[in-house]
Short mmCIF file of C-alpha atoms in Angstrom, two decimals:
data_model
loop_
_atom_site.label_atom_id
_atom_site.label_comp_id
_atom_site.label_asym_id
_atom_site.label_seq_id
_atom_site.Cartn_x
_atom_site.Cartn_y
_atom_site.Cartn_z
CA UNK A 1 15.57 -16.63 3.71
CA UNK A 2 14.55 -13.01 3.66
CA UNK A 3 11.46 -11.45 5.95
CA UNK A 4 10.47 -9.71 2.71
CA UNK A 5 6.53 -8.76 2.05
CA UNK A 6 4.65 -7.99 -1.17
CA UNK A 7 2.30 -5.53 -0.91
CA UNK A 8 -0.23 -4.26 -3.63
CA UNK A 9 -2.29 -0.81 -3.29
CA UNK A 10 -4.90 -0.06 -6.19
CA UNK A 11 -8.00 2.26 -5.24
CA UNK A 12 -9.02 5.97 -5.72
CA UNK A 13 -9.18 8.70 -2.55
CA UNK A 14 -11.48 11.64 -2.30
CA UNK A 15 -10.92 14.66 -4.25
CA UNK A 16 -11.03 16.65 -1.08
CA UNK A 17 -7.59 15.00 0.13
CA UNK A 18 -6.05 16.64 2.85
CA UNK A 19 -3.47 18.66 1.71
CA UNK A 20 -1.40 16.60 5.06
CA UNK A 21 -2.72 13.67 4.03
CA UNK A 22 -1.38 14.08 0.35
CA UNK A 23 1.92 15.52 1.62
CA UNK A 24 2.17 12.53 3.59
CA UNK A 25 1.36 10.14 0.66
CA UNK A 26 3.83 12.13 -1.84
CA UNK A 27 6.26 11.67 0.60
CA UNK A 28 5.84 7.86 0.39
CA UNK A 29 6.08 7.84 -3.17
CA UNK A 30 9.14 9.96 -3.66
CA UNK A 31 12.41 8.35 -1.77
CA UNK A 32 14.08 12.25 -1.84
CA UNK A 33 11.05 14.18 -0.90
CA UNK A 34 12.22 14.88 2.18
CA UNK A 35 13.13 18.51 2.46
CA UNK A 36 13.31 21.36 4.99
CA UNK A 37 9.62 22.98 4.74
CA UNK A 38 8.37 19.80 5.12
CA UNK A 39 6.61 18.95 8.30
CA UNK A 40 7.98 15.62 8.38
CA UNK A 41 11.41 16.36 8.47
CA UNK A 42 11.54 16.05 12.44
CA UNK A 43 10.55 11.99 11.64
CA UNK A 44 14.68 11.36 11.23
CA UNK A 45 13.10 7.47 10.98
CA UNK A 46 10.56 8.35 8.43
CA UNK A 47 11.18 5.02 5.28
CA UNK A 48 9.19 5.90 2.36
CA UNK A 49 7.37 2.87 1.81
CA UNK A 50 6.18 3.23 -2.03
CA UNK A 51 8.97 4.73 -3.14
CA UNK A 52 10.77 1.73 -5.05
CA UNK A 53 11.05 1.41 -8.59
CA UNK A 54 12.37 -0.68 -11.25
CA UNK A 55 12.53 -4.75 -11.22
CA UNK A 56 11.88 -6.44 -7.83
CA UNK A 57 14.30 -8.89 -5.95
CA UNK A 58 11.99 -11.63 -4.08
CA UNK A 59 8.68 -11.27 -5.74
CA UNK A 60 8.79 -10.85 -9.73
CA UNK A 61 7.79 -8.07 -11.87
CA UNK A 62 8.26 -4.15 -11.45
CA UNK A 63 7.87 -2.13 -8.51
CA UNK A 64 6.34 0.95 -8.85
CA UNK A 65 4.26 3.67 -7.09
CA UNK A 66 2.21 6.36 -8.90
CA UNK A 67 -0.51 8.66 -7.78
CA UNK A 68 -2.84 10.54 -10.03
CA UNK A 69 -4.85 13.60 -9.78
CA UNK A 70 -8.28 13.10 -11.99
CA UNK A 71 -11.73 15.40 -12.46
CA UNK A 72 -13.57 13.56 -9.75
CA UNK A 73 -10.49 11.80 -7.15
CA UNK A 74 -7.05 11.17 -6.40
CA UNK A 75 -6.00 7.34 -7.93
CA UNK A 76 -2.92 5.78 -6.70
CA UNK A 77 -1.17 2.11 -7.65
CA UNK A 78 1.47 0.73 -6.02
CA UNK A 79 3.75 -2.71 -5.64
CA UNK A 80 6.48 -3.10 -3.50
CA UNK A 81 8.60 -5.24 -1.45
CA UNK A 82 8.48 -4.33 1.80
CA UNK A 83 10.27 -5.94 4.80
CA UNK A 84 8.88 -7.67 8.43
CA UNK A 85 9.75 -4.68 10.68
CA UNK A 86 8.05 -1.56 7.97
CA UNK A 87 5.10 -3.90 8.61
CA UNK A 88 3.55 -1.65 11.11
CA UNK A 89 4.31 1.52 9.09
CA UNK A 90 2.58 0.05 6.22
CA UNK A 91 -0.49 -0.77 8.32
CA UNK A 92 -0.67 2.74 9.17
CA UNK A 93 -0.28 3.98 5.88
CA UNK A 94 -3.17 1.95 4.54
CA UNK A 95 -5.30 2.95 7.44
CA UNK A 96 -5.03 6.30 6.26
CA UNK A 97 -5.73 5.02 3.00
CA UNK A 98 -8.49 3.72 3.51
CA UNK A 99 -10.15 6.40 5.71
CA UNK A 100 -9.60 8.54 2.89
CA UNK A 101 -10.64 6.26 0.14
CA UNK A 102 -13.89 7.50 -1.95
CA UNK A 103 -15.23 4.09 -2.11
CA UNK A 104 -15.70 1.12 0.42
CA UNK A 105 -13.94 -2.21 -1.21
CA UNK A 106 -10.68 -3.79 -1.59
CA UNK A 107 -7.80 -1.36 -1.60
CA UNK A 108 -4.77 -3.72 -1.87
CA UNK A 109 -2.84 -6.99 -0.36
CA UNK A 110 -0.06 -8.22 1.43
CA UNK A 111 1.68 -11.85 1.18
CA UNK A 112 4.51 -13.28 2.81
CA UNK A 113 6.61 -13.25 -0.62
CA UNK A 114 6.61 -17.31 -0.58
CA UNK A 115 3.25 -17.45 -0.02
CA UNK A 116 0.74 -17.89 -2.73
CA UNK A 117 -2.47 -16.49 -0.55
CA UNK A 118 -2.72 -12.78 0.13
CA UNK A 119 -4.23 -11.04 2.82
CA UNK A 120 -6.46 -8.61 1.87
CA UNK A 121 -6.46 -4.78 2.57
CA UNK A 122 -10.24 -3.55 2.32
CA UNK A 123 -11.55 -0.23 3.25
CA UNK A 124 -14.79 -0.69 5.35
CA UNK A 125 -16.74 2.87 6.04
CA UNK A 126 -13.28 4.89 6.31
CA UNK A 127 -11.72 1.52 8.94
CA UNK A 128 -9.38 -0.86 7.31
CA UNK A 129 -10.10 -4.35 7.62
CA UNK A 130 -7.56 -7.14 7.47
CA UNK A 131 -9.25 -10.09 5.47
CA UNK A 132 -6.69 -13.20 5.50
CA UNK A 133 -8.09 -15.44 2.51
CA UNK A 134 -7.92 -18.97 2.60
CA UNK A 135 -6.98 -21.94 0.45
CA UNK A 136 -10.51 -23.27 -1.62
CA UNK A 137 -10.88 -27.21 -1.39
CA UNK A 138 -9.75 -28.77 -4.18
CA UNK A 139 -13.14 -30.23 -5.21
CA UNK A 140 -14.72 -26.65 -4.83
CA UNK A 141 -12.31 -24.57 -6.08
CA UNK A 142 -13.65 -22.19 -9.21
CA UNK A 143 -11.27 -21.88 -12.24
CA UNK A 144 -11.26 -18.66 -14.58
CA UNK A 145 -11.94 -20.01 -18.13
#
């Protein structure tokens, strides 16, 4: 059995970004970023956390990670399999996510790879709120058609 999370990102950031923040981000998304100008080169435990890429082991599909500069925002998408103990590294990543997102909603998930039910990741007013969802009744339950 493997301690092994899937985690989905999926929303847009201001198109004043931080040039930190984006640094920061890049540096997530590129597993050799890592170079001697960079600020973050002192972090010698720094794991890029959306820096995967090709098929996944535990949780189907591709991973991937890209982040997109557009006329009015930033956009970036990720999936990736991340383990138990980068939990708390990905919490803080997607608290500066969502601080920095341009618009309040949901701005990814995170399931126990064997689970079926996410938890999801939503930006409220710049704070990230943790919204576990729960199982619908079976008589209640809504189908897509």
């Amino acid at each position: 059995m493997s301690d092994v999370f899937a985690v989905d990102l999926a929303l847009d950031l201001s198109p004043n970004l931080p040039d930190a923040v984006l640094a920061h981000l890049r540096r997530h998304l590129e597993a050799d970023s890592a170079d001697d100008d960079s600020d973050e080169v002192d972090w010698p435990d720094f794991v890029p956390l959306l820096a995967d890429r090709g098929p996944a082991a535990h949780i189907g599909g591709l991973l991937t990670g890209d982040l997109h500069q557009g006329p009015a925002h930033w956009s970036l998408t990720a999936r990736q399999e991340t383990h138990a103990e980068l939990l708390p590294d990905l919490i803080a990543l997607a608290e500066m996510l969502a601080f920095n997102a341009k618009t309040d909603g949901v701005i990814g998930q995170v399931r126990f790879y064997e689970d079926e039910i996410p938890e999801l990741l939503v930006s409220r007013s710049g704070t990230l709120v943790k919204m576990p969802l729960r199982e619908a009744n079976p008589g209640t339950s809504r189908h897509l058609p």
